[in-house]
Short mmCIF file of C-alpha atoms in Angstrom, two decimals:
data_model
loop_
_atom_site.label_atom_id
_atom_site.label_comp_id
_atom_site.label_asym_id
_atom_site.label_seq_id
_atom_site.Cartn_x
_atom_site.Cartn_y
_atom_site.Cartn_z
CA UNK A 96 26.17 -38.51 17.56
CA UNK A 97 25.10 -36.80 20.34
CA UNK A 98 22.20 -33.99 21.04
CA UNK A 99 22.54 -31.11 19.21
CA UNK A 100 24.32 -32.45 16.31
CA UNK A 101 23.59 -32.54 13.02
CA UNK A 102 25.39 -33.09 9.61
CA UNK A 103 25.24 -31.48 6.28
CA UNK A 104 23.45 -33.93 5.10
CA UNK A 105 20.76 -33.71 7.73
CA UNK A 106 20.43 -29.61 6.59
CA UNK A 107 20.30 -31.00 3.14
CA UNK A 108 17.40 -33.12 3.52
CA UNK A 109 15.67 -30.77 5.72
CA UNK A 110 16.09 -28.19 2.72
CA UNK A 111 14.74 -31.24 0.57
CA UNK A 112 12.00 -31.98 2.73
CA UNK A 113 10.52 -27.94 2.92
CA UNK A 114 10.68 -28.25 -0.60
CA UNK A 115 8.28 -31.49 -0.55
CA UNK A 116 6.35 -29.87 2.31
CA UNK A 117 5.20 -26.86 0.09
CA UNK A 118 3.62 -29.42 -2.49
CA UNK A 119 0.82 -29.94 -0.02
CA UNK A 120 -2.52 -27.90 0.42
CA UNK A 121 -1.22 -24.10 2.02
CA UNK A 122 -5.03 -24.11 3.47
CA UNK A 123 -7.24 -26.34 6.00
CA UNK A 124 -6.62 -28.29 9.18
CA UNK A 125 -3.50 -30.33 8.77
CA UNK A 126 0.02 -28.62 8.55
CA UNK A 127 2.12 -29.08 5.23
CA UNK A 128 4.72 -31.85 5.95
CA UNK A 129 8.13 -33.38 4.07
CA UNK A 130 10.03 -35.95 4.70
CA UNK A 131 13.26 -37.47 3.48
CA UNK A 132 14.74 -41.31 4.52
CA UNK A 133 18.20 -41.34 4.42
CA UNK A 134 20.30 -44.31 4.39
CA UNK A 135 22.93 -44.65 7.40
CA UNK A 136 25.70 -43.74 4.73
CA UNK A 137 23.13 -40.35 4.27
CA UNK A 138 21.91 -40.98 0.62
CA UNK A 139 18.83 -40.48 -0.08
CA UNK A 140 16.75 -43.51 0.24
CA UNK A 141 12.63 -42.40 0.12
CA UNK A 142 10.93 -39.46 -0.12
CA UNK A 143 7.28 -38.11 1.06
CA UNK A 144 5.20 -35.04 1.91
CA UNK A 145 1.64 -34.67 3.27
CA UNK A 146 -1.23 -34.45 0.42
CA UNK A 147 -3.95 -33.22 2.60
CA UNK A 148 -6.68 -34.33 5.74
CA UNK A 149 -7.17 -38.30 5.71
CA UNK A 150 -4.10 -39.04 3.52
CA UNK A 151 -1.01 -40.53 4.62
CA UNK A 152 0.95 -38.55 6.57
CA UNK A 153 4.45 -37.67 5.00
CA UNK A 154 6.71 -40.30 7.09
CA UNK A 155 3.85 -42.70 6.29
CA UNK A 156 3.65 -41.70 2.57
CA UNK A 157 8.32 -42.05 2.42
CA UNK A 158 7.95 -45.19 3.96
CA UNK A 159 5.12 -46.75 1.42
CA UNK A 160 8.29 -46.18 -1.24
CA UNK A 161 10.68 -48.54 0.53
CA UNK A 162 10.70 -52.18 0.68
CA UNK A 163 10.44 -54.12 3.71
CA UNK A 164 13.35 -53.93 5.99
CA UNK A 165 14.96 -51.01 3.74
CA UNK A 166 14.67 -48.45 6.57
CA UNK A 167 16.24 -50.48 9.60
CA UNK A 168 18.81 -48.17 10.75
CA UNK A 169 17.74 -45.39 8.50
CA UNK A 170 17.59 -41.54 9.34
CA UNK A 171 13.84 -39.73 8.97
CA UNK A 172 14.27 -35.73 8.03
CA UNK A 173 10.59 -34.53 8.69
CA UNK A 174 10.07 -30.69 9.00
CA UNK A 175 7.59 -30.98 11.87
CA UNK A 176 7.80 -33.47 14.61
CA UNK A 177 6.34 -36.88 13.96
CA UNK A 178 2.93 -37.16 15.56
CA UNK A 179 1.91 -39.23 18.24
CA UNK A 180 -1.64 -39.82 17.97
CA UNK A 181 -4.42 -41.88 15.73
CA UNK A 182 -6.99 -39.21 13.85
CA UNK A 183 -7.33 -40.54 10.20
CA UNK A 184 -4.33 -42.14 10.08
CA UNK A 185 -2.17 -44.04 12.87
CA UNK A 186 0.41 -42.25 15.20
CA UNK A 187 3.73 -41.51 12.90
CA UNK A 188 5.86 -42.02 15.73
CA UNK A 189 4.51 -45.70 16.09
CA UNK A 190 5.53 -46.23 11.94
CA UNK A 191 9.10 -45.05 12.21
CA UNK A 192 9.57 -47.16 15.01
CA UNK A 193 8.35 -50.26 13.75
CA UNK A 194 9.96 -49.48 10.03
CA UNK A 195 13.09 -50.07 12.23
CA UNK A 196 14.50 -46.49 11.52
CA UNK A 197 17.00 -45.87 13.95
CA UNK A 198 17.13 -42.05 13.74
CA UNK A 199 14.64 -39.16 13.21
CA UNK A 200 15.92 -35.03 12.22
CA UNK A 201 12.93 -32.76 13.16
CA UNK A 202 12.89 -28.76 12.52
CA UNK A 203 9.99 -27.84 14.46
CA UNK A 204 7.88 -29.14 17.53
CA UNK A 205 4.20 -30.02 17.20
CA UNK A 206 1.97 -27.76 19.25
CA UNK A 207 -1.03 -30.17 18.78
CA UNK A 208 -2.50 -30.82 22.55
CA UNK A 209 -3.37 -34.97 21.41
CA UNK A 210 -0.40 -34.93 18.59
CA UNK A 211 2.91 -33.30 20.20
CA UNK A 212 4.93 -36.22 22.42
CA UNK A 213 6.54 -38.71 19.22
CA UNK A 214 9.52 -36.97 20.13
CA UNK A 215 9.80 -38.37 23.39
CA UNK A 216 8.02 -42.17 22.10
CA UNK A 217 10.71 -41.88 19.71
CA UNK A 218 13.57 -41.81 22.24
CA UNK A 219 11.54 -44.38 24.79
CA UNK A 220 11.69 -46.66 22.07
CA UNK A 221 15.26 -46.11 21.40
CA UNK A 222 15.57 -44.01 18.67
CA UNK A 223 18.29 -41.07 18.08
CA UNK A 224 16.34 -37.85 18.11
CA UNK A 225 17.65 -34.70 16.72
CA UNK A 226 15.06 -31.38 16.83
CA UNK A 227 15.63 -27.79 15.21
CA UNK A 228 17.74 -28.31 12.16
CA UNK A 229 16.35 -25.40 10.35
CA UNK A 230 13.99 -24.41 12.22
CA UNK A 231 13.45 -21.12 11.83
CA UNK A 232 12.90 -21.78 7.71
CA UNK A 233 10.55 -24.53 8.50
CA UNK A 234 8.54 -21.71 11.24
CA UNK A 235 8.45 -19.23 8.78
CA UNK A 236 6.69 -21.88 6.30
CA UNK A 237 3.92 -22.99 8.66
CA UNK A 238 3.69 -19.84 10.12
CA UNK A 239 -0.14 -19.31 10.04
CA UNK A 240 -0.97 -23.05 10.91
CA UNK A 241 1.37 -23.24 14.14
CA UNK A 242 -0.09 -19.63 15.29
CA UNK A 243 -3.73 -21.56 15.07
CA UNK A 244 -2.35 -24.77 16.62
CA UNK A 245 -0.63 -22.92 19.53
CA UNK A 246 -2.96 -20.11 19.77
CA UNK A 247 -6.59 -22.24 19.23
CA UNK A 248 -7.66 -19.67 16.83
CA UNK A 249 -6.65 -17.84 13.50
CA UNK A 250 -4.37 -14.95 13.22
CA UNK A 251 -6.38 -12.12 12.92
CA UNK A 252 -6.11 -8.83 10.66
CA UNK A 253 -8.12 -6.07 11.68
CA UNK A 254 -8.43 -3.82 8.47
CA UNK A 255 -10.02 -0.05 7.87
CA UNK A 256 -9.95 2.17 5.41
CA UNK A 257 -10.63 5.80 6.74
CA UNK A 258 -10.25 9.67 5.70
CA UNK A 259 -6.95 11.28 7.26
CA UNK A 260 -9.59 12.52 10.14
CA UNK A 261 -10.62 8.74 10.88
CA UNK A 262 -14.27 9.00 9.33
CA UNK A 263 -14.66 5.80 7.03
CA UNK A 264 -17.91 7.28 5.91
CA UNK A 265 -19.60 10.75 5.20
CA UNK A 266 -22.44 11.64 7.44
CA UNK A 267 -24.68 10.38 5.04
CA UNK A 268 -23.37 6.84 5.10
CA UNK A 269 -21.21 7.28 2.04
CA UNK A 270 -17.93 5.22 1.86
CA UNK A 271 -17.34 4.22 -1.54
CA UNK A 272 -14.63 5.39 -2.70
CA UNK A 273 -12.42 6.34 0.21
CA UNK A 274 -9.44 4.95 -0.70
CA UNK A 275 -8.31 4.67 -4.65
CA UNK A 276 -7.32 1.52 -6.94
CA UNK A 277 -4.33 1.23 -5.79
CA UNK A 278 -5.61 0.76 -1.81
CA UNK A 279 -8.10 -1.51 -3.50
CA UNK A 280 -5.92 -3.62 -5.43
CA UNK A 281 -3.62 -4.26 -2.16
CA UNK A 282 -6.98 -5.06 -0.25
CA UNK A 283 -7.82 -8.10 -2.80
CA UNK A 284 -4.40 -9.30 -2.39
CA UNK A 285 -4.34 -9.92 1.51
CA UNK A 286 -8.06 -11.43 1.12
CA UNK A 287 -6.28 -13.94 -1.36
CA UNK A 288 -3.99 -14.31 1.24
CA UNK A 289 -6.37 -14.78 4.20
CA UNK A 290 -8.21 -18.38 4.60
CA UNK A 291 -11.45 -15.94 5.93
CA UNK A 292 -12.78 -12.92 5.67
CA UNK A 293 -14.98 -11.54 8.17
CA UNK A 294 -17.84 -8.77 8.43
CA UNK A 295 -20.33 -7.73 10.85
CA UNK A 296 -24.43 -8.13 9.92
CA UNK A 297 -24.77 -4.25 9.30
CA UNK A 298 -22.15 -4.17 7.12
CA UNK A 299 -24.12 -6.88 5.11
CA UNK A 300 -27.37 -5.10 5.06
CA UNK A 301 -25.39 -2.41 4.35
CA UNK A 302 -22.94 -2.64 1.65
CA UNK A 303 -24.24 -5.73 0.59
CA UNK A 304 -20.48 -7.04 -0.39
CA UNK A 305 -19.45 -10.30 -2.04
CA UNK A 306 -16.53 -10.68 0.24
CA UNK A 307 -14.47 -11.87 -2.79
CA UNK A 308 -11.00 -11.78 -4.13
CA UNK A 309 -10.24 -10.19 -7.49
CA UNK A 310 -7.40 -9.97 -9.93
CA UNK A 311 -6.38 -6.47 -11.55
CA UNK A 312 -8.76 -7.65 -14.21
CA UNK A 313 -11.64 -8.31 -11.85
CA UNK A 314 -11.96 -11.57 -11.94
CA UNK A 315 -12.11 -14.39 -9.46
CA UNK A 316 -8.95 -15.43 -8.30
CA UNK A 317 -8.45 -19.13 -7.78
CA UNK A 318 -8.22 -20.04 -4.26
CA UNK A 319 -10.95 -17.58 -2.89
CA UNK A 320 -11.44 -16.83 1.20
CA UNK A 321 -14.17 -18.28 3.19
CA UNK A 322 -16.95 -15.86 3.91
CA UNK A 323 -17.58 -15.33 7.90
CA UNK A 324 -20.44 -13.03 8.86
CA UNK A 325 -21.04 -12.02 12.39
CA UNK A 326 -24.22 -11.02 13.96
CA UNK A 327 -27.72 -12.16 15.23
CA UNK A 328 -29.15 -10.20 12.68
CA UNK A 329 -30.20 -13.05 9.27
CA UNK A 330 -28.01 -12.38 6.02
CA UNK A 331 -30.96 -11.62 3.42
CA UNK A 332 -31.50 -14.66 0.90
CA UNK A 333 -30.55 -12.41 -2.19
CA UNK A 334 -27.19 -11.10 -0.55
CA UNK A 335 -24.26 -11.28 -2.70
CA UNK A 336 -22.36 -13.38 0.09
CA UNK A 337 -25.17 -16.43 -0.54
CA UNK A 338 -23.05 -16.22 -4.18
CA UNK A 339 -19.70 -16.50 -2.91
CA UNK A 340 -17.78 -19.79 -4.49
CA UNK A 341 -18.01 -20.64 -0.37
CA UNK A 342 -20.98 -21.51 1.73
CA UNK A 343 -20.64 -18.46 4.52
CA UNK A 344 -20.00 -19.36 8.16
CA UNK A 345 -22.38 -17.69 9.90
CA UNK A 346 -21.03 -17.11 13.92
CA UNK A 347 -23.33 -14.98 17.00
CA UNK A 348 -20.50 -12.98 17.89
CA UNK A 349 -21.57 -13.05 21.43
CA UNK A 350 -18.00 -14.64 22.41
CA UNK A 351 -15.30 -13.78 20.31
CA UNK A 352 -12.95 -16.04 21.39
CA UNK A 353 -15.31 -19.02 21.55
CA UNK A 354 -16.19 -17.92 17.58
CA UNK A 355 -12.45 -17.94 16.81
CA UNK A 356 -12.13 -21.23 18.09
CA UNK A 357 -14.38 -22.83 15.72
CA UNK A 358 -13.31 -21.01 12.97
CA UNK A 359 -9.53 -22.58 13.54
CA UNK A 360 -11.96 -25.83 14.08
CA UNK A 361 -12.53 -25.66 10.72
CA UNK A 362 -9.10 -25.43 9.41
CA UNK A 363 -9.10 -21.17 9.14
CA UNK A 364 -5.93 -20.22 10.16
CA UNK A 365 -5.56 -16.54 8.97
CA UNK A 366 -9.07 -14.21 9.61
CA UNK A 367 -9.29 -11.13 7.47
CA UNK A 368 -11.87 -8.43 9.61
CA UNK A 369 -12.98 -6.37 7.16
CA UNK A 370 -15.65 -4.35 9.21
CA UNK A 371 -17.64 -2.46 9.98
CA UNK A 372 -16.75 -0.09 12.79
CA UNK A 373 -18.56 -2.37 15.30
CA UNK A 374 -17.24 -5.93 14.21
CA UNK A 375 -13.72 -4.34 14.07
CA UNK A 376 -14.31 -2.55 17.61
CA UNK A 377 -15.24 -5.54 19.11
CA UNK A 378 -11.83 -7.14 18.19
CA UNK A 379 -9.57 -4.55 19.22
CA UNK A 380 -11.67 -3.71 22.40
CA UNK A 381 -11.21 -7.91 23.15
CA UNK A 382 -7.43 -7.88 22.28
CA UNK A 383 -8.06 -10.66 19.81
CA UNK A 384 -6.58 -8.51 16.72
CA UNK A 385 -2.97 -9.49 15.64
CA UNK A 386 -2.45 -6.58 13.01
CA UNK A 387 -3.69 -3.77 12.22
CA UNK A 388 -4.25 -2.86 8.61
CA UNK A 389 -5.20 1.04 8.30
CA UNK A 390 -5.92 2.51 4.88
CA UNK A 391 -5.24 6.47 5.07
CA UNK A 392 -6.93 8.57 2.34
CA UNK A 393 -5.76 12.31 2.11
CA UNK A 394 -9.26 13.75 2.65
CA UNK A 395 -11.27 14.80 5.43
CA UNK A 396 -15.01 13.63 6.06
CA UNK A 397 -15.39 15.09 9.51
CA UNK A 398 -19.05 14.20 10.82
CA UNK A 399 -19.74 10.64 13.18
CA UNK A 400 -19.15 8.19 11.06
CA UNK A 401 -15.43 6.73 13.02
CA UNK A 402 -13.52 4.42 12.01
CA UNK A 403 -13.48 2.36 14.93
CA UNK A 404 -15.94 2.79 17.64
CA UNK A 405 -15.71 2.59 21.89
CA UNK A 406 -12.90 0.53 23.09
CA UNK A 407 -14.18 0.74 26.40
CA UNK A 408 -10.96 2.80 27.37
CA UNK A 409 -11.94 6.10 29.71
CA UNK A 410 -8.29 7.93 30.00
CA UNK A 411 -5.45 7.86 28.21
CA UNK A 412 -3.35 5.91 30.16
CA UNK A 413 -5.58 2.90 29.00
CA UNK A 414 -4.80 3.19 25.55
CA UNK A 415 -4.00 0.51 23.28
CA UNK A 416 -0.60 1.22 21.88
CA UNK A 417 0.64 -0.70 18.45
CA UNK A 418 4.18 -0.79 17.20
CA UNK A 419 4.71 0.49 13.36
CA UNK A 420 5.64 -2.69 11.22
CA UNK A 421 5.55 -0.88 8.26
CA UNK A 422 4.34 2.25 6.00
CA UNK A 423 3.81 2.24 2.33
CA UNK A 424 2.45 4.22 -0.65
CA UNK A 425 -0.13 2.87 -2.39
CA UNK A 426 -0.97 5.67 -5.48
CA UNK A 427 -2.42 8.71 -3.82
CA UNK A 428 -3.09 6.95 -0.28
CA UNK A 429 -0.92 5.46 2.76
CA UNK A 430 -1.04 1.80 3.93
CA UNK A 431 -0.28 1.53 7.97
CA UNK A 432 0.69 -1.57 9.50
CA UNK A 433 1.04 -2.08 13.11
CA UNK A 434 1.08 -4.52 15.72
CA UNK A 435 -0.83 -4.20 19.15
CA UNK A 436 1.86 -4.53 21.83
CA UNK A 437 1.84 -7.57 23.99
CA UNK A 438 0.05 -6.97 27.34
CA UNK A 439 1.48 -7.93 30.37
CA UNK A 440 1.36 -11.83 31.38
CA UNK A 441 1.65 -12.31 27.25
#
């Protein structure tokens, strides 16, 4: 078989092996991974997926399931390329080689800088390599974990709600309500979503939220965001964020992108900014915001209180244009999504 080919059975097992992969944790540092053995006559011989940071990885975890000698000449269907380094565990590349398998069926490429390359040990060793076989379905499943790996930091969502003038407060300082239940409601589901949720200092001393997720009834929802607060200002020792199910990750703000480095560090792959005007400002005006969430009420405020604040741009010819992804009606308000437009060099 030659490069570039692959066999029903290969697509089969890769389908199989997305289907393992999803079994593992959707959150933290390591990707979610499947695997399938197949014998040389392509039945199914072992199966294995990834369980989480510091267990076996999921060629390791297939090949624990086979006797020794049972995978000589075998085919390996793994969703992401087998790594080539030793973290926790030993270099995946090095196992499939020594279990004798003579072929390996990747969908997608690891970005890692010390794990990518057990590909290429695969083949220098003399094994078949075949890379892509659904590989678009297997991107779309680690979407937020290979935007970390490749980017070094989390996806970020930049996320207002404002009056149809672009106050998100009265003059007085006001802001609650803005929106209405429904806007509300579809704000708790993306922080479900997100692996973090992020607001500035003020908008702790401020609003004093809890940076939560909630169900419809107002409950806790099971898998709850990380709190991130930005700012040298020190989060009060009542605030309701010192509550939050998660200890709060407490970052200068001083360098953005050094701050969203650690965060993906830490296994955060998808950053919710929630505000205020300045924290959300600051992204935008950095170019470190990857969509933009706007909630539109149909009222008008008027007064100082902005949205978003200085951007640092002086004429409009500098201005920061986003591409509409998508526009919805959420009860009496309007949900905007959009897209900042790749600069040039991106």
């Amino acid at each position: 078989m030659t490069t570039g080919e692959h066999t029903m059975a290969d697509a089969a097992a890769m389908r199989r092996a997305l289907e393992l992969a999803v079994r593992g944790p959707a959150r933290g540092v390591n990707p979610r991974v499947g695997c399938v053995i197949l014998s040389p006559h392509g039945d199914v011989l072992a199966e294995g997926w990834h369980r989480g940071a510091g267990t076996a990885h999921a060629e390791v975890d297939a090949l624990a399931k086979l006797a020794p000698g049972a995978a000589e000449g075998a085919t390996a269907v793994v969703t992401l390329e087998p790594c080539n380094h030793t973290g926790r565990t030993g270099p995946c590349a090095v196992a499939l080689i020594d279990a004798g398998i003579g072929r390996v069926v990747y969908a997608v490429a690891d970005p890692g800088e010390h794990s990518a390359g057990g590909a290429e040990r695969l083949r220098e060793a003399g094994v078949a390599v075949e890379a892509g076989v659904l590989g678009a379905e297997v991107e779309a499943m680690l979407d937020d974990w290979l935007f970390a790996a490749r980017h070094h930091r989390p996806r970020v969502t930049v996320k207002w709600a404002s009056s149809l003038d672009g106050r998100a407060a009265a003059s007085d300082g006001s802001s609650q309500w803005i929106t209405g239940p429904a806007a509300r409601a579809d704000v708790h589901r993306r922080r479900a979503a997100a692996d973090a949720i992020a607001v500035g200092t003020g908008t702790v001393l401020a609003d004093d939220p809890a940076l939560t997720a909630r169900d419809a009834g107002g409950g806790l929802v099971d898998e709850q965001p990380v709190p991130v607060v930005f700012g040298r200002r020190p989060v009060p020792a009542g605030a309701a964020v010192t509550r939050h199910p998660h200890a709060a990750v407490l970052l200068e703000g001083a360098d953005l992108a050094a701050d969203l480095h650690e965060l993906q560090r830490r296994g955060i792959r998808s950053l919710f900014v929630e505000g205020g005007p300045t924290l959300a400002s600051a992204f935008l005006a950095a170019g470190l915001a990857d969509e933009v969430l706007v909630y539109l009420a149909p009222a008008l405020l008027g007064g100082p209180r902005l949205a978003v604040g200085d951007l640092g741009i002086s004429t409009i010819t500098g201005a920061r244009r986003l591409d509409f992804a998508a526009v919805e009606r959420l009860g009496d308000d309007l949900l905007v999504v959009a897209h900042p437009r790749p600069t040039e060099g991106n």
